[in-house]
Amino acid sequence: MDWITCANSFITVVEQGSLAQAANKLNTSSSALSKRLSWLEKQLGVQLLKRTTRHLTVTEAGQLFYQRSALLVNDWQQMLAETTATNSEIGGILRLGAPLATGSRLLVSYLAEFSHSYPNIKIELHTVTPGQLPDLNLDVFISREITEFNSSSYIATKLLSYSNGFYAAPSYLENNPQITTPEQLCQHNYLLFGEQNHQQDHIFEHNQRLLLQGNFITTNPEALVAGAVAGMGLILTSSQTIKRELDNDLLVPVLPTLKQPINAIYAYYPKLNYHHVKTKLFIDFIKQKAATMEPVY
């Protein structure tokens, strides 16, 4: 028995909510896990968990130990990662959090090349709610700029800039009236991103406003792009988001000089008392790649 193994086992049990699920995650048996917990409680001289045949409850002492040990074990794991970074191979788990649209359409296009460059880094991509505050369980939290966040605990750095414009499938443009002015856009069908309201008011550069309306709305970015490729209507998005479709001529720009104001995507990561190698590698990689895809005005 050792402190790190037993503490990590206890942390996993608390997070999984049961011995069976924790044992499965740690690739061990429930009986082996139970022995580790008993050893830990004996060493500490307190009860960490109240266990019955149906329920598992964390005691007050267990809650305190969980909060402190989770941070310490994470620090230990990152210290090991930092040590291995001096070698030719860098490994470990990189936990990323991003909204669905950012994760599925933007990050994935970068992650393939990042994984190829660092094959021993395992990536976990977690979907977060837009506007959600950073989560300490994640190594990197990717989001639009958050105006209110705990700057004493997190560092924010800009990953990339983008500006939304109009795009459509060639088939849609061939079968619908020609678009030569912004005003004509209001007569076309739009595929809207959101949960409700088939009319949306959007602001563009030089304070120009357009009321967009359409017969299809969704919060699924893949469905939105697929609908545009199928010729259902126009979409308002960034060139980075639909790079694949643009490269294959599945979508083309419409009035390319008409853009929304520039926005930015930021990476938030916890302030740590050691150098987090995987986080730095990932952020530097995305910044370098994004620099070659900045929007042209």
GROMACS .gro file of N, CA and C in nm, residues 114-268:
model
  465
  114PHE      N    1  -0.230   1.798  -3.376
  114PHE     CA    2  -0.165   1.802  -3.244
  114PHE      C    3  -0.136   1.660  -3.196
  115SER      N    4  -0.232   1.569  -3.213
  115SER     CA    5  -0.214   1.430  -3.171
  115SER      C    6  -0.104   1.363  -3.251
  116HIS      N    7  -0.093   1.400  -3.377
  116HIS     CA    8   0.014   1.343  -3.460
  116HIS      C    9   0.151   1.391  -3.411
  117SER      N   10   0.157   1.518  -3.368
  117SER     CA   11   0.284   1.574  -3.319
  117SER      C   12   0.321   1.519  -3.182
  118TYR      N   13   0.219   1.492  -3.099
  118TYR     CA   14   0.242   1.443  -2.963
  118TYR      C   15   0.156   1.319  -2.939
  119PRO      N   16   0.194   1.206  -2.998
  119PRO     CA   17   0.109   1.086  -2.995
  119PRO      C   18   0.088   1.027  -2.856
  120ASN      N   19   0.172   1.059  -2.760
  120ASN     CA   20   0.159   1.002  -2.626
  120ASN      C   21   0.072   1.087  -2.534
  121ILE      N   22   0.024   1.200  -2.583
  121ILE     CA   23  -0.069   1.280  -2.505
  121ILE      C   24  -0.211   1.234  -2.537
  122LYS      N   25  -0.282   1.191  -2.437
  122LYS     CA   26  -0.421   1.147  -2.453
  122LYS      C   27  -0.512   1.268  -2.428
  123ILE      N   28  -0.609   1.290  -2.516
  123ILE     CA   29  -0.694   1.408  -2.509
  123ILE      C   30  -0.835   1.370  -2.467
  124GLU      N   31  -0.888   1.441  -2.369
  124GLU     CA   32  -1.028   1.429  -2.330
  124GLU      C   33  -1.095   1.563  -2.362
  125LEU      N   34  -1.194   1.560  -2.451
  125LEU     CA   35  -1.265   1.682  -2.488
  125LEU      C   36  -1.404   1.678  -2.425
  126HIS      N   37  -1.429   1.769  -2.332
  126HIS     CA   38  -1.555   1.775  -2.259
  126HIS      C   39  -1.639   1.892  -2.310
  127THR      N   40  -1.768   1.867  -2.335
  127THR     CA   41  -1.858   1.973  -2.379
  127THR      C   42  -1.907   2.052  -2.259
  128VAL      N   43  -1.895   2.184  -2.267
  128VAL     CA   44  -1.940   2.271  -2.158
  128VAL      C   45  -2.049   2.364  -2.209
  129THR      N   46  -2.124   2.421  -2.118
  129THR     CA   47  -2.232   2.512  -2.153
  129THR      C   48  -2.176   2.649  -2.189
  130PRO      N   49  -2.221   2.709  -2.299
  130PRO     CA   50  -2.174   2.845  -2.333
  130PRO      C   51  -2.196   2.941  -2.216
  131GLY      N   52  -2.094   3.018  -2.182
  131GLY     CA   53  -2.105   3.111  -2.071
  131GLY      C   54  -2.065   3.051  -1.937
  132GLN      N   55  -2.040   2.920  -1.935
  132GLN     CA   56  -2.000   2.853  -1.811
  132GLN      C   57  -1.864   2.904  -1.766
  133LEU      N   58  -1.844   2.912  -1.635
  133LEU     CA   59  -1.716   2.955  -1.581
  133LEU      C   60  -1.615   2.841  -1.588
  134PRO      N   61  -1.485   2.873  -1.589
  134PRO     CA   62  -1.382   2.769  -1.595
  134PRO      C   63  -1.398   2.665  -1.485
  135ASP      N   64  -1.353   2.545  -1.514
  135ASP     CA   65  -1.367   2.431  -1.424
  135ASP      C   66  -1.228   2.382  -1.386
  136LEU      N   67  -1.200   2.374  -1.255
  136LEU     CA   68  -1.068   2.332  -1.209
  136LEU      C   69  -1.035   2.188  -1.246
  137ASN      N   70  -1.135   2.108  -1.282
  137ASN     CA   71  -1.109   1.970  -1.322
  137ASN      C   72  -1.054   1.961  -1.464
  138LEU      N   73  -1.055   2.074  -1.536
  138LEU     CA   74  -1.005   2.077  -1.673
  138LEU      C   75  -0.869   2.146  -1.677
  139ASP      N   76  -0.783   2.097  -1.766
  139ASP     CA   77  -0.652   2.161  -1.784
  139ASP      C   78  -0.664   2.291  -1.863
  140VAL      N   79  -0.750   2.290  -1.963
  140VAL     CA   80  -0.771   2.409  -2.046
  140VAL      C   81  -0.920   2.425  -2.070
  141PHE      N   82  -0.970   2.545  -2.049
  141PHE     CA   83  -1.112   2.578  -2.069
  141PHE      C   84  -1.117   2.680  -2.183
  142ILE      N   85  -1.183   2.644  -2.293
  142ILE     CA   86  -1.184   2.728  -2.412
  142ILE      C   87  -1.320   2.792  -2.429
  143SER      N   88  -1.321   2.923  -2.449
  143SER     CA   89  -1.447   2.995  -2.450
  143SER      C   90  -1.427   3.132  -2.512
  144ARG      N   91  -1.539   3.197  -2.546
  144ARG     CA   92  -1.532   3.340  -2.573
  144ARG      C   93  -1.486   3.409  -2.445
  145GLU      N   94  -1.446   3.534  -2.456
  145GLU     CA   95  -1.394   3.605  -2.340
  145GLU      C   96  -1.498   3.609  -2.228
  146ILE      N   97  -1.454   3.572  -2.108
  146ILE     CA   98  -1.540   3.576  -1.990
  146ILE      C   99  -1.504   3.700  -1.911
  147THR      N  100  -1.600   3.790  -1.897
  147THR     CA  101  -1.571   3.918  -1.831
  147THR      C  102  -1.555   3.903  -1.680
  148GLU      N  103  -1.624   3.806  -1.621
  148GLU     CA  104  -1.615   3.786  -1.477
  148GLU      C  105  -1.563   3.646  -1.447
  149PHE      N  106  -1.436   3.638  -1.413
  149PHE     CA  107  -1.381   3.510  -1.370
  149PHE      C  108  -1.272   3.540  -1.267
  150ASN      N  109  -1.237   3.438  -1.189
  150ASN     CA  110  -1.144   3.455  -1.078
  150ASN      C  111  -1.001   3.461  -1.131
  151SER      N  112  -0.953   3.581  -1.157
  151SER     CA  113  -0.820   3.596  -1.215
  151SER      C  114  -0.709   3.557  -1.119
  152SER      N  115  -0.742   3.543  -0.989
  152SER     CA  116  -0.642   3.497  -0.894
  152SER      C  117  -0.616   3.348  -0.906
  153SER      N  118  -0.708   3.276  -0.972
  153SER     CA  119  -0.695   3.131  -0.986
  153SER      C  120  -0.665   3.088  -1.129
  154TYR      N  121  -0.696   3.175  -1.227
  154TYR     CA  122  -0.682   3.137  -1.368
  154TYR      C  123  -0.600   3.237  -1.445
  155ILE      N  124  -0.540   3.186  -1.551
  155ILE     CA  125  -0.471   3.270  -1.649
  155ILE      C  126  -0.551   3.263  -1.778
  156ALA      N  127  -0.571   3.377  -1.841
  156ALA     CA  128  -0.643   3.383  -1.968
  156ALA      C  129  -0.548   3.426  -2.079
  157THR      N  130  -0.556   3.358  -2.192
  157THR     CA  131  -0.475   3.396  -2.307
  157THR      C  132  -0.556   3.381  -2.434
  158LYS      N  133  -0.543   3.475  -2.525
  158LYS     CA  134  -0.621   3.470  -2.648
  158LYS      C  135  -0.562   3.366  -2.744
  159LEU      N  136  -0.650   3.276  -2.792
  159LEU     CA  137  -0.606   3.173  -2.885
  159LEU      C  138  -0.613   3.220  -3.029
  160LEU      N  139  -0.727   3.278  -3.067
  160LEU     CA  140  -0.745   3.317  -3.206
  160LEU      C  141  -0.856   3.421  -3.219
  161SER      N  142  -0.854   3.494  -3.329
  161SER     CA  143  -0.959   3.590  -3.361
  161SER      C  144  -1.041   3.537  -3.478
  162TYR      N  145  -1.167   3.577  -3.482
  162TYR     CA  146  -1.251   3.534  -3.593
  162TYR      C  147  -1.359   3.639  -3.618
  163SER      N  148  -1.416   3.633  -3.736
  163SER     CA  149  -1.526   3.722  -3.771
  163SER      C  150  -1.624   3.645  -3.857
  164ASN      N  151  -1.751   3.650  -3.821
  164ASN     CA  152  -1.853   3.575  -3.894
  164ASN      C  153  -1.893   3.646  -4.022
  165GLY      N  154  -1.918   3.565  -4.124
  165GLY     CA  155  -1.968   3.616  -4.251
  165GLY      C  156  -2.071   3.519  -4.308
  166PHE      N  157  -2.120   3.549  -4.426
  166PHE     CA  158  -2.225   3.467  -4.487
  166PHE      C  159  -2.165   3.365  -4.584
  167TYR      N  160  -2.223   3.243  -4.581
  167TYR     CA  161  -2.178   3.135  -4.669
  167TYR      C  162  -2.300   3.056  -4.715
  168ALA      N  163  -2.286   2.995  -4.833
  168ALA     CA  164  -2.395   2.914  -4.887
  168ALA      C  165  -2.338   2.811  -4.982
  169ALA      N  166  -2.418   2.708  -5.008
  169ALA     CA  167  -2.379   2.607  -5.108
  169ALA      C  168  -2.400   2.665  -5.247
  170PRO      N  169  -2.316   2.628  -5.343
  170PRO     CA  170  -2.336   2.674  -5.481
  170PRO      C  171  -2.476   2.642  -5.532
  171SER      N  172  -2.532   2.527  -5.492
  171SER     CA  173  -2.665   2.488  -5.539
  171SER      C  174  -2.771   2.586  -5.490
  172TYR      N  175  -2.756   2.636  -5.367
  172TYR     CA  176  -2.853   2.733  -5.316
  172TYR      C  177  -2.846   2.863  -5.396
  173LEU      N  178  -2.727   2.909  -5.422
  173LEU     CA  179  -2.710   3.035  -5.495
  173LEU      C  180  -2.761   3.024  -5.639
  174GLU      N  181  -2.746   2.907  -5.698
  174GLU     CA  182  -2.794   2.887  -5.835
  174GLU      C  183  -2.946   2.889  -5.844
  175ASN      N  184  -3.012   2.844  -5.738
  175ASN     CA  185  -3.158   2.828  -5.741
  175ASN      C  186  -3.235   2.941  -5.673
  176ASN      N  187  -3.165   3.046  -5.633
  176ASN     CA  188  -3.229   3.157  -5.564
  176ASN      C  189  -3.182   3.291  -5.621
  177PRO      N  190  -3.258   3.398  -5.593
  177PRO     CA  191  -3.221   3.528  -5.650
  177PRO      C  192  -3.079   3.569  -5.616
  178GLN      N  193  -3.015   3.640  -5.707
  178GLN     CA  194  -2.877   3.684  -5.689
  178GLN      C  195  -2.866   3.781  -5.572
  179ILE      N  196  -2.753   3.772  -5.503
  179ILE     CA  197  -2.728   3.859  -5.387
  179ILE      C  198  -2.612   3.953  -5.421
  180THR      N  199  -2.642   4.082  -5.431
  180THR     CA  200  -2.538   4.180  -5.461
  180THR      C  201  -2.529   4.290  -5.356
  181THR      N  202  -2.630   4.301  -5.269
  181THR     CA  203  -2.629   4.403  -5.165
  181THR      C  204  -2.671   4.341  -5.032
  182PRO      N  205  -2.631   4.401  -4.919
  182PRO     CA  206  -2.672   4.348  -4.789
  182PRO      C  207  -2.823   4.343  -4.771
  183GLU      N  208  -2.893   4.441  -4.827
  183GLU     CA  209  -3.039   4.445  -4.813
  183GLU      C  210  -3.106   4.323  -4.874
  184GLN      N  211  -3.049   4.272  -4.981
  184GLN     CA  212  -3.107   4.155  -5.048
  184GLN      C  213  -3.097   4.029  -4.961
  185LEU      N  214  -3.003   4.030  -4.867
  185LEU     CA  215  -2.987   3.915  -4.779
  185LEU      C  216  -3.113   3.888  -4.697
  186CYS      N  217  -3.187   3.994  -4.666
  186CYS     CA  218  -3.306   3.981  -4.581
  186CYS      C  219  -3.419   3.906  -4.652
  187GLN      N  220  -3.406   3.883  -4.780
  187GLN     CA  221  -3.509   3.813  -4.855
  187GLN      C  222  -3.477   3.664  -4.870
  188HIS      N  223  -3.366   3.621  -4.810
  188HIS     CA  224  -3.323   3.482  -4.825
  188HIS      C  225  -3.347   3.402  -4.698
  189ASN      N  226  -3.341   3.270  -4.714
  189ASN     CA  227  -3.363   3.179  -4.602
  189ASN      C  228  -3.232   3.152  -4.527
  190TYR      N  229  -3.239   3.159  -4.394
  190TYR     CA  230  -3.121   3.137  -4.312
  190TYR      C  231  -3.136   3.015  -4.224
  191LEU      N  232  -3.026   2.948  -4.203
  191LEU     CA  233  -3.018   2.838  -4.108
  191LEU      C  234  -2.960   2.898  -3.981
  192LEU      N  235  -3.041   2.904  -3.877
  192LEU     CA  236  -3.008   2.982  -3.759
  192LEU      C  237  -2.955   2.896  -3.645
  193PHE      N  238  -2.858   2.950  -3.573
  193PHE     CA  239  -2.801   2.881  -3.457
  193PHE      C  240  -2.868   2.934  -3.331
  194GLY      N  241  -2.933   2.845  -3.254
  194GLY     CA  242  -3.001   2.886  -3.132
  194GLY      C  243  -3.102   2.782  -3.090
  195GLU      N  244  -3.188   2.819  -2.997
  195GLU     CA  245  -3.288   2.726  -2.945
  195GLU      C  246  -3.430   2.759  -2.990
  196GLN      N  247  -3.457   2.885  -3.021
  196GLN     CA  248  -3.591   2.924  -3.063
  196GLN      C  249  -3.582   3.057  -3.137
  197ASN      N  250  -3.696   3.106  -3.182
  197ASN     CA  251  -3.706   3.234  -3.254
  197ASN      C  252  -3.645   3.222  -3.393
  198HIS      N  253  -3.730   3.213  -3.492
  198HIS     CA  254  -3.685   3.200  -3.631
  198HIS      C  255  -3.655   3.335  -3.695
  199GLN      N  256  -3.644   3.438  -3.613
  199GLN     CA  257  -3.595   3.568  -3.657
  199GLN      C  258  -3.484   3.612  -3.562
  200GLN      N  259  -3.374   3.655  -3.617
  200GLN     CA  260  -3.262   3.700  -3.534
  200GLN      C  261  -3.205   3.829  -3.589
  201ASP      N  262  -3.181   3.923  -3.498
  201ASP     CA  263  -3.124   4.052  -3.535
  201ASP      C  264  -2.973   4.046  -3.516
  202HIS      N  265  -2.896   4.075  -3.620
  202HIS     CA  266  -2.751   4.067  -3.612
  202HIS      C  267  -2.688   4.201  -3.650
  203ILE      N  268  -2.578   4.232  -3.581
  203ILE     CA  269  -2.504   4.356  -3.607
  203ILE      C  270  -2.377   4.324  -3.684
  204PHE      N  271  -2.347   4.410  -3.782
  204PHE     CA  272  -2.228   4.393  -3.864
  204PHE      C  273  -2.139   4.516  -3.852
  205GLU      N  274  -2.025   4.511  -3.916
  205GLU     CA  275  -1.934   4.625  -3.911
  205GLU      C  276  -2.004   4.751  -3.963
  206HIS      N  277  -1.958   4.866  -3.913
  206HIS     CA  278  -2.014   4.997  -3.948
  206HIS      C  279  -2.159   5.009  -3.899
  207ASN      N  280  -2.190   4.934  -3.789
  207ASN     CA  281  -2.322   4.943  -3.723
  207ASN      C  282  -2.438   4.905  -3.814
  208GLN      N  283  -2.412   4.826  -3.913
  208GLN     CA  284  -2.521   4.780  -4.000
  208GLN      C  285  -2.595   4.664  -3.932
  209ARG      N  286  -2.728   4.667  -3.934
  209ARG     CA  287  -2.810   4.564  -3.872
  209ARG      C  288  -2.893   4.494  -3.979
  210LEU      N  289  -2.906   4.363  -3.964
  210LEU     CA  290  -2.988   4.284  -4.055
  210LEU      C  291  -3.077   4.191  -3.975
  211LEU      N  292  -3.204   4.185  -4.011
  211LEU     CA  293  -3.297   4.092  -3.949
  211LEU      C  294  -3.302   3.966  -4.034
  212LEU      N  295  -3.241   3.859  -3.981
  212LEU     CA  296  -3.233   3.733  -4.054
  212LEU      C  297  -3.346   3.642  -4.010
  213GLN      N  298  -3.403   3.569  -4.104
  213GLN     CA  299  -3.511   3.477  -4.072
  213GLN      C  300  -3.498   3.352  -4.157
  214GLY      N  301  -3.549   3.242  -4.103
  214GLY     CA  302  -3.537   3.117  -4.177
  214GLY      C  303  -3.629   3.009  -4.123
  215ASN      N  304  -3.629   2.896  -4.190
  215ASN     CA  305  -3.720   2.787  -4.154
  215ASN      C  306  -3.652   2.674  -4.078
  216PHE      N  307  -3.525   2.698  -4.034
  216PHE     CA  308  -3.453   2.592  -3.964
  216PHE      C  309  -3.365   2.654  -3.857
  217ILE      N  310  -3.377   2.603  -3.734
  217ILE     CA  311  -3.293   2.651  -3.623
  217ILE      C  312  -3.246   2.533  -3.541
  218THR      N  313  -3.122   2.536  -3.493
  218THR     CA  314  -3.066   2.424  -3.418
  218THR      C  315  -2.949   2.472  -3.333
  219THR      N  316  -2.920   2.396  -3.227
  219THR     CA  317  -2.800   2.421  -3.148
  219THR      C  318  -2.690   2.322  -3.183
  220ASN      N  319  -2.717   2.240  -3.284
  220ASN     CA  320  -2.619   2.141  -3.329
  220ASN      C  321  -2.539   2.199  -3.446
  221PRO      N  322  -2.412   2.232  -3.425
  221PRO     CA  323  -2.335   2.295  -3.533
  221PRO      C  324  -2.316   2.205  -3.655
  222GLU      N  325  -2.307   2.074  -3.632
  222GLU     CA  326  -2.289   1.983  -3.744
  222GLU      C  327  -2.414   1.982  -3.833
  223ALA      N  328  -2.532   1.984  -3.770
  223ALA     CA  329  -2.656   1.987  -3.847
  223ALA      C  330  -2.669   2.117  -3.924
  224LEU      N  331  -2.624   2.226  -3.864
  224LEU     CA  332  -2.631   2.356  -3.930
  224LEU      C  333  -2.545   2.358  -4.056
  225VAL      N  334  -2.423   2.310  -4.044
  225VAL     CA  335  -2.334   2.309  -4.160
  225VAL      C  336  -2.383   2.210  -4.265
  226ALA      N  337  -2.429   2.094  -4.221
  226ALA     CA  338  -2.480   1.994  -4.316
  226ALA      C  339  -2.600   2.049  -4.393
  227GLY      N  340  -2.686   2.123  -4.324
  227GLY     CA  341  -2.801   2.183  -4.391
  227GLY      C  342  -2.759   2.284  -4.495
  228ALA      N  343  -2.657   2.363  -4.464
  228ALA     CA  344  -2.607   2.460  -4.561
  228ALA      C  345  -2.547   2.390  -4.682
  229VAL      N  346  -2.470   2.285  -4.658
  229VAL     CA  347  -2.409   2.209  -4.769
  229VAL      C  348  -2.518   2.148  -4.858
  230ALA      N  349  -2.629   2.108  -4.796
  230ALA     CA  350  -2.740   2.048  -4.872
  230ALA      C  351  -2.822   2.152  -4.949
  231GLY      N  352  -2.789   2.281  -4.931
  231GLY     CA  353  -2.860   2.384  -5.004
  231GLY      C  354  -2.987   2.433  -4.939
  232MET      N  355  -3.002   2.411  -4.808
  232MET     CA  356  -3.123   2.453  -4.739
  232MET      C  357  -3.130   2.604  -4.719
  233GLY      N  358  -3.015   2.670  -4.713
  233GLY     CA  359  -3.013   2.814  -4.690
  233GLY      C  360  -2.873   2.863  -4.662
  234LEU      N  361  -2.863   2.991  -4.624
  234LEU     CA  362  -2.734   3.051  -4.592
  234LEU      C  363  -2.705   3.034  -4.443
  235ILE      N  364  -2.576   3.039  -4.408
  235ILE     CA  365  -2.538   3.038  -4.267
  235ILE      C  366  -2.445   3.155  -4.240
  236LEU      N  367  -2.445   3.196  -4.114
  236LEU     CA  368  -2.358   3.305  -4.066
  236LEU      C  369  -2.258   3.242  -3.971
  237THR      N  370  -2.133   3.233  -4.014
  237THR     CA  371  -2.032   3.164  -3.935
  237THR      C  372  -1.894   3.215  -3.975
  238SER      N  373  -1.790   3.158  -3.915
  238SER     CA  374  -1.654   3.200  -3.947
  238SER      C  375  -1.590   3.104  -4.048
  239SER      N  376  -1.491   3.153  -4.119
  239SER     CA  377  -1.422   3.069  -4.218
  239SER      C  378  -1.347   2.955  -4.150
  240GLN      N  379  -1.297   2.978  -4.026
  240GLN     CA  380  -1.226   2.872  -3.955
  240GLN      C  381  -1.319   2.755  -3.922
  241THR      N  382  -1.444   2.787  -3.891
  241THR     CA  383  -1.540   2.684  -3.852
  241THR      C  384  -1.574   2.590  -3.967
  242ILE      N  385  -1.577   2.644  -4.089
  242ILE     CA  386  -1.617   2.563  -4.205
  242ILE      C  387  -1.501   2.546  -4.304
  243LYS      N  388  -1.380   2.542  -4.251
  243LYS     CA  389  -1.263   2.531  -4.337
  243LYS      C  390  -1.270   2.411  -4.430
  244ARG      N  391  -1.313   2.295  -4.377
  244ARG     CA  392  -1.323   2.174  -4.460
  244ARG      C  393  -1.415   2.197  -4.578
  245GLU      N  394  -1.531   2.255  -4.550
  245GLU     CA  395  -1.630   2.276  -4.656
  245GLU      C  396  -1.583   2.378  -4.759
  246LEU      N  397  -1.512   2.481  -4.714
  246LEU     CA  398  -1.459   2.581  -4.807
  246LEU      C  399  -1.349   2.520  -4.894
  247ASP      N  400  -1.262   2.440  -4.834
  247ASP     CA  401  -1.152   2.378  -4.909
  247ASP      C  402  -1.204   2.285  -5.018
  248ASN      N  403  -1.323   2.226  -4.993
  248ASN     CA  404  -1.379   2.131  -5.091
  248ASN      C  405  -1.490   2.194  -5.176
  249ASP      N  406  -1.501   2.327  -5.171
  249ASP     CA  407  -1.600   2.401  -5.252
  249ASP      C  408  -1.744   2.358  -5.224
  250LEU      N  409  -1.768   2.307  -5.104
  250LEU     CA  410  -1.905   2.271  -5.067
  250LEU      C  411  -1.984   2.395  -5.023
  251LEU      N  412  -1.911   2.493  -4.972
  251LEU     CA  413  -1.968   2.622  -4.936
  251LEU      C  414  -1.880   2.732  -4.994
  252VAL      N  415  -1.942   2.845  -5.026
  252VAL     CA  416  -1.867   2.959  -5.081
  252VAL      C  417  -1.911   3.086  -5.009
  253PRO      N  418  -1.824   3.188  -5.003
  253PRO     CA  419  -1.861   3.314  -4.937
  253PRO      C  420  -1.970   3.387  -5.014
  254VAL      N  421  -2.053   3.458  -4.939
  254VAL     CA  422  -2.156   3.545  -4.996
  254VAL      C  423  -2.131   3.686  -4.943
  255LEU      N  424  -2.115   3.783  -5.032
  255LEU     CA  425  -2.078   3.919  -4.992
  255LEU      C  426  -1.962   3.915  -4.891
  256PRO      N  427  -1.845   3.869  -4.933
  256PRO     CA  428  -1.734   3.845  -4.840
  256PRO      C  429  -1.685   3.969  -4.765
  257THR      N  430  -1.716   4.088  -4.813
  257THR     CA  431  -1.673   4.209  -4.741
  257THR      C  432  -1.766   4.244  -4.625
  258LEU      N  433  -1.880   4.178  -4.617
  258LEU     CA  434  -1.975   4.204  -4.509
  258LEU      C  435  -1.945   4.110  -4.394
  259LYS      N  436  -1.893   4.165  -4.284
  259LYS     CA  437  -1.851   4.083  -4.170
  259LYS      C  438  -1.906   4.139  -4.040
  260GLN      N  439  -1.920   4.051  -3.944
  260GLN     CA  440  -1.953   4.096  -3.810
  260GLN      C  441  -1.824   4.144  -3.741
  261PRO      N  442  -1.836   4.223  -3.633
  261PRO     CA  443  -1.716   4.268  -3.561
  261PRO      C  444  -1.631   4.151  -3.517
  262ILE      N  445  -1.502   4.175  -3.506
  262ILE     CA  446  -1.408   4.070  -3.470
  262ILE      C  447  -1.434   4.022  -3.326
  263ASN      N  448  -1.435   3.890  -3.309
  263ASN     CA  449  -1.446   3.828  -3.178
  263ASN      C  450  -1.319   3.747  -3.152
  264ALA      N  451  -1.305   3.698  -3.032
  264ALA     CA  452  -1.186   3.619  -2.997
  264ALA      C  453  -1.226   3.500  -2.912
  265ILE      N  454  -1.148   3.396  -2.923
  265ILE     CA  455  -1.162   3.277  -2.839
  265ILE      C  456  -1.042   3.271  -2.746
  266TYR      N  457  -1.070   3.248  -2.619
  266TYR     CA  458  -0.965   3.248  -2.517
  266TYR      C  459  -0.946   3.109  -2.457
  267ALA      N  460  -0.827   3.086  -2.407
  267ALA     CA  461  -0.798   2.966  -2.329
  267ALA      C  462  -0.779   3.009  -2.184
  268TYR      N  463  -0.850   2.944  -2.094
  268TYR     CA  464  -0.836   2.968  -1.950
  268TYR      C  465  -0.776   2.843  -1.888
   0.00000   0.00000   0.00000
